[in-house]
Amino acid sequence: NAGVTQTPKFQVLKTGQSMTLQCAQDMNHNSMYWYRQDPGMGLRLIYYSASEGTTDKGEVPNGYNVSRLNKREFSLRLESAAPSQTSVYFCASSEQPHRLGTEAFFGQGTRLTVV
Amino acid sequence: KNQVEQSPQSLIILEGKNCTLQCNYTVSPFSNLRWYKQDTGRGPVSLTIMTFSENTKSNGRYTATLDADTKQSSLHITASQLSDSASYICVVSARTSYDKVIFGPGTSLSVIP
């Protein structure tokens, strides 16, 4: 069982470059999320998707865009990378909205460095 | 402001010893509290969930407690093992919108032989 799969695992970008982080889940979950994790801070929500075809901003959406391609896949795009976007990015999914207490399943993370 | 604080920030214990990690929160209105374990280089994995009416819940050597009145939770690890070395994250949810799922900064636990 793969669970939540993220690609790539590591990435180095130059300032101004763009890239897309891919995420796919095989648990037939409705809700999917993108978080970033920075040293000394809790995970912060970038964007979420309650269901296929819907997306909403989280706490720190500036500089990012997302696409819920289908029920399985939820991608995160950085149009013009900035050093402040250096972070570890996690994709997660849950059967029901995370706030209801449903367990969220996380991918292994993407470590992104913007130089 | 909705916040989740955890203490200590880091902890080193000897294998076989017990330890307790603390979580204080101000998230309101409270819905539930989860403890996650995050191994280095991996995503968080859920250990247990506590709702308003629950005081104690165990998952093997992990026991979580919740005091909703004082807005505190603890995670007690019994007879620690080297594999318990990880970051432990307290996550509190409110009964409203998505952005009210607040992650604590985590406690980094190192278990040494």
Tab-separated table of C-alpha atoms in Angstrom:
chain	number	residue	atom	x	y	z
A	1	ASN	CA	0.000	0.000	0.000
A	2	ALA	CA	1.630	3.212	-1.183
A	3	GLY	CA	-0.558	5.677	0.803
A	4	VAL	CA	0.503	9.230	-0.111
A	5	THR	CA	3.307	9.578	-2.637
A	6	GLN	CA	5.144	12.841	-3.251
A	7	THR	CA	7.658	13.687	-5.913
A	8	PRO	CA	10.383	14.828	-5.970
A	9	LYS	CA	11.970	14.156	-2.568
A	10	PHE	CA	14.650	16.815	-2.997
A	11	GLN	CA	14.875	19.876	-5.211
A	12	VAL	CA	17.157	22.872	-5.548
A	13	LEU	CA	15.837	25.886	-7.452
A	14	LYS	CA	17.285	29.203	-8.381
A	15	THR	CA	15.347	32.313	-7.434
A	16	GLY	CA	12.688	32.984	-10.049
A	17	GLN	CA	12.460	29.427	-11.343
A	18	SER	CA	9.179	27.547	-11.305
A	19	MET	CA	8.338	23.989	-10.393
A	20	THR	CA	5.448	21.701	-9.552
A	21	LEU	CA	5.340	19.314	-6.621
A	22	GLN	CA	3.291	16.235	-7.335
A	23	CYS	CA	1.156	14.301	-4.860
A	24	ALA	CA	-1.001	11.230	-5.286
A	25	GLN	CA	-2.957	9.121	-2.801
A	26	ASP	CA	-4.417	5.672	-3.298
A	27	MET	CA	-6.787	5.589	-0.307
A	28	ASN	CA	-9.795	7.111	-2.097
A	29	HIS	CA	-9.724	10.085	0.268
A	30	ASN	CA	-11.826	13.137	-0.428
A	31	SER	CA	-9.663	15.764	1.284
A	32	MET	CA	-6.095	16.623	0.375
A	33	TYR	CA	-3.690	19.218	1.776
A	34	TRP	CA	-0.348	20.882	1.208
A	35	TYR	CA	1.669	21.938	4.259
A	36	ARG	CA	5.070	23.473	4.737
A	37	GLN	CA	7.309	22.737	7.721
A	38	ASP	CA	9.955	25.193	8.838
A	39	PRO	CA	12.438	24.792	11.715
A	40	GLY	CA	10.950	25.586	15.105
A	41	MET	CA	7.457	26.012	13.711
A	42	GLY	CA	4.465	23.766	13.348
A	43	LEU	CA	3.237	22.650	9.970
A	44	ARG	CA	1.345	25.419	8.236
A	45	LEU	CA	-1.430	24.867	5.733
A	46	ILE	CA	-0.801	26.279	2.267
A	47	TYR	CA	-3.842	25.042	0.352
A	48	TYR	CA	-6.408	22.321	0.749
A	49	SER	CA	-8.986	20.569	-1.376
A	50	ALA	CA	-12.145	19.287	0.239
A	51	SER	CA	-13.113	17.294	-2.819
A	52	GLU	CA	-12.310	16.858	-6.481
A	53	GLY	CA	-12.724	20.155	-8.285
A	54	THR	CA	-12.479	22.403	-5.229
A	55	THR	CA	-9.509	24.179	-3.684
A	56	ASP	CA	-9.193	26.762	-0.918
A	57	LYS	CA	-6.449	28.866	0.593
A	58	GLY	CA	-4.912	27.977	3.902
A	59	GLU	CA	-2.776	30.017	6.253
A	60	VAL	CA	0.174	30.760	3.908
A	61	PRO	CA	-0.984	30.628	0.250
A	62	ASN	CA	1.008	33.530	-1.202
A	63	GLY	CA	3.402	32.461	-3.953
A	64	TYR	CA	1.702	29.117	-4.527
A	65	ASN	CA	-0.999	27.658	-6.731
A	66	VAL	CA	-2.644	24.253	-6.634
A	67	SER	CA	-4.568	21.927	-8.888
A	68	ARG	CA	-6.803	19.045	-7.845
A	69	LEU	CA	-6.387	17.103	-11.042
A	70	ASN	CA	-8.689	14.274	-9.981
A	71	LYS	CA	-9.580	12.530	-6.742
A	72	ARG	CA	-6.120	10.973	-6.461
A	73	GLU	CA	-3.837	13.844	-7.390
A	74	PHE	CA	-3.171	17.280	-5.877
A	75	SER	CA	-0.260	19.334	-7.171
A	76	LEU	CA	1.446	22.422	-5.762
A	77	ARG	CA	3.087	24.942	-8.096
A	78	LEU	CA	5.648	27.615	-7.332
A	79	GLU	CA	5.511	30.104	-10.205
A	80	SER	CA	8.537	32.182	-9.244
A	81	ALA	CA	10.503	30.628	-6.402
A	82	ALA	CA	11.886	32.831	-3.635
A	83	PRO	CA	14.421	31.996	-0.892
A	84	SER	CA	11.577	32.353	1.669
A	85	GLN	CA	9.992	29.278	0.105
A	86	THR	CA	12.906	27.108	1.210
A	87	SER	CA	11.151	24.535	3.350
A	88	VAL	CA	9.984	20.953	3.622
A	89	TYR	CA	6.649	20.439	1.909
A	90	PHE	CA	4.196	17.746	2.919
A	91	CYS	CA	1.150	16.533	1.090
A	92	ALA	CA	-1.553	14.843	3.150
A	93	SER	CA	-4.947	13.298	2.656
A	94	SER	CA	-7.884	12.323	4.835
A	95	GLU	CA	-11.202	10.632	4.351
A	96	GLN	CA	-13.104	13.540	5.926
A	97	PRO	CA	-11.937	17.077	6.725
A	98	HIS	CA	-8.927	16.995	9.035
A	99	ARG	CA	-10.565	19.407	11.489
A	100	LEU	CA	-13.206	16.783	12.297
A	101	GLY	CA	-10.564	14.614	13.845
A	102	THR	CA	-10.126	12.297	10.908
A	103	GLU	CA	-6.580	11.010	10.728
A	104	ALA	CA	-4.468	12.687	8.067
A	105	PHE	CA	-1.968	10.557	6.168
A	106	PHE	CA	1.192	12.317	5.103
A	107	GLY	CA	3.652	11.804	2.311
A	108	GLN	CA	7.391	11.591	2.945
A	109	GLY	CA	7.941	15.245	2.145
A	110	THR	CA	9.811	17.298	-0.435
A	111	ARG	CA	12.866	19.183	0.768
A	112	LEU	CA	13.074	22.335	-1.356
A	113	THR	CA	15.970	24.771	-1.332
A	114	VAL	CA	15.765	28.048	-3.223
A	115	VAL	CA	19.110	29.760	-3.775
B	1	LYS	CA	-5.033	33.806	18.947
B	2	ASN	CA	-5.127	30.063	18.333
B	3	GLN	CA	-1.839	28.582	19.465
B	4	VAL	CA	-0.323	25.254	20.384
B	5	GLU	CA	2.796	25.168	22.520
B	6	GLN	CA	4.879	22.136	23.357
B	7	SER	CA	7.498	21.462	25.964
B	8	PRO	CA	10.229	20.619	26.250
B	9	GLN	CA	11.612	21.621	22.868
B	10	SER	CA	13.989	18.663	22.987
B	11	LEU	CA	14.669	15.776	25.334
B	12	ILE	CA	17.323	13.107	25.677
B	13	ILE	CA	16.595	9.987	27.713
B	14	LEU	CA	18.201	6.603	28.288
B	15	GLU	CA	16.697	3.546	26.679
B	16	GLY	CA	14.187	1.913	29.002
B	17	LYS	CA	13.293	5.107	30.835
B	18	ASN	CA	9.894	6.825	30.805
B	19	CYS	CA	9.179	10.373	29.685
B	20	THR	CA	6.304	12.822	29.440
B	21	LEU	CA	5.790	15.440	26.752
B	22	GLN	CA	3.518	18.435	27.275
B	23	CYS	CA	1.106	20.313	25.019
B	24	ASN	CA	-0.734	23.520	25.933
B	25	TYR	CA	-3.269	25.056	23.593
B	26	THR	CA	-5.555	28.045	23.244
B	27	VAL	CA	-7.510	26.778	20.234
B	28	SER	CA	-11.216	27.482	20.564
B	29	PRO	CA	-13.818	26.088	20.265
B	30	PHE	CA	-12.033	22.812	20.904
B	31	SER	CA	-12.887	19.795	18.795
B	32	ASN	CA	-10.101	17.250	19.170
B	33	LEU	CA	-6.398	16.813	19.810
B	34	ARG	CA	-4.069	14.399	18.045
B	35	TRP	CA	-0.538	13.343	18.778
B	36	TYR	CA	1.641	12.550	15.779
B	37	LYS	CA	5.064	10.935	15.629
B	38	GLN	CA	7.445	12.166	12.948
B	39	ASP	CA	10.576	10.179	12.248
B	40	THR	CA	13.485	12.061	10.719
B	41	GLY	CA	12.939	12.518	6.992
B	42	ARG	CA	9.401	11.161	7.093
B	43	GLY	CA	5.897	12.538	7.319
B	44	PRO	CA	3.958	12.567	10.614
B	45	VAL	CA	2.044	9.444	11.639
B	46	SER	CA	-0.910	9.554	14.028
B	47	LEU	CA	-0.493	7.992	17.482
B	48	THR	CA	-3.773	8.839	19.127
B	49	ILE	CA	-6.720	11.229	19.118
B	50	MET	CA	-8.442	12.803	22.111
B	51	THR	CA	-11.909	14.335	22.056
B	52	PHE	CA	-13.460	16.653	24.620
B	53	SER	CA	-14.962	13.879	26.728
B	54	GLU	CA	-11.842	11.710	26.897
B	55	ASN	CA	-9.261	11.999	29.678
B	56	THR	CA	-6.895	9.172	28.852
B	57	LYS	CA	-6.148	7.014	25.851
B	58	SER	CA	-3.418	4.441	25.359
B	59	ASN	CA	-1.731	3.052	22.276
B	60	GLY	CA	0.789	0.454	23.353
B	61	ARG	CA	3.552	2.192	25.293
B	62	TYR	CA	2.064	5.611	24.496
B	63	THR	CA	-0.540	7.129	26.830
B	64	ALA	CA	-2.137	10.474	26.097
B	65	THR	CA	-4.064	12.526	28.621
B	66	LEU	CA	-6.290	15.544	28.119
B	67	ASP	CA	-7.499	18.186	30.558
B	68	ALA	CA	-9.959	20.281	28.565
B	69	ASP	CA	-10.483	22.666	31.473
B	70	THR	CA	-6.833	23.712	31.650
B	71	LYS	CA	-6.310	23.119	27.914
B	72	GLN	CA	-3.402	20.791	28.454
B	73	SER	CA	-2.440	17.409	27.083
B	74	SER	CA	0.459	15.115	27.782
B	75	LEU	CA	1.995	12.156	26.012
B	76	HIS	CA	3.656	9.605	28.281
B	77	ILE	CA	6.067	7.094	26.795
B	78	THR	CA	6.795	4.027	28.885
B	79	ALA	CA	9.929	1.889	28.687
B	80	SER	CA	11.401	3.910	25.843
B	81	GLN	CA	13.067	2.225	22.889
B	82	LEU	CA	15.637	3.517	20.409
B	83	SER	CA	12.887	3.575	17.774
B	84	ASP	CA	11.001	6.161	19.839
B	85	SER	CA	13.580	8.747	18.759
B	86	ALA	CA	11.498	11.185	16.734
B	87	SER	CA	9.623	14.463	16.857
B	88	TYR	CA	6.247	14.337	18.603
B	89	ILE	CA	3.698	16.826	17.356
B	90	CYS	CA	0.523	17.953	19.101
B	91	VAL	CA	-2.266	18.991	16.714
B	92	VAL	CA	-5.432	20.712	17.898
B	93	SER	CA	-8.566	21.200	15.815
B	94	ALA	CA	-11.394	23.653	16.278
B	95	ARG	CA	-15.007	23.040	15.337
B	96	THR	CA	-15.035	25.604	12.608
B	97	SER	CA	-13.086	26.172	9.420
B	98	TYR	CA	-10.182	24.303	7.886
B	99	ASP	CA	-7.598	26.793	8.985
B	100	LYS	CA	-8.305	25.962	12.589
B	101	VAL	CA	-6.161	22.835	12.575
B	102	ILE	CA	-3.135	24.067	14.487
B	103	PHE	CA	0.119	22.136	14.624
B	104	GLY	CA	2.484	22.536	17.535
B	105	PRO	CA	6.230	22.947	16.875
B	106	GLY	CA	6.973	19.474	18.206
B	107	THR	CA	9.229	17.963	20.859
B	108	SER	CA	12.363	16.269	19.580
B	109	LEU	CA	13.020	13.090	21.576
B	110	SER	CA	16.318	11.242	21.450
B	111	VAL	CA	16.566	7.844	23.117
B	112	ILE	CA	20.152	6.767	23.671
B	113	PRO	CA	21.518	3.334	24.650
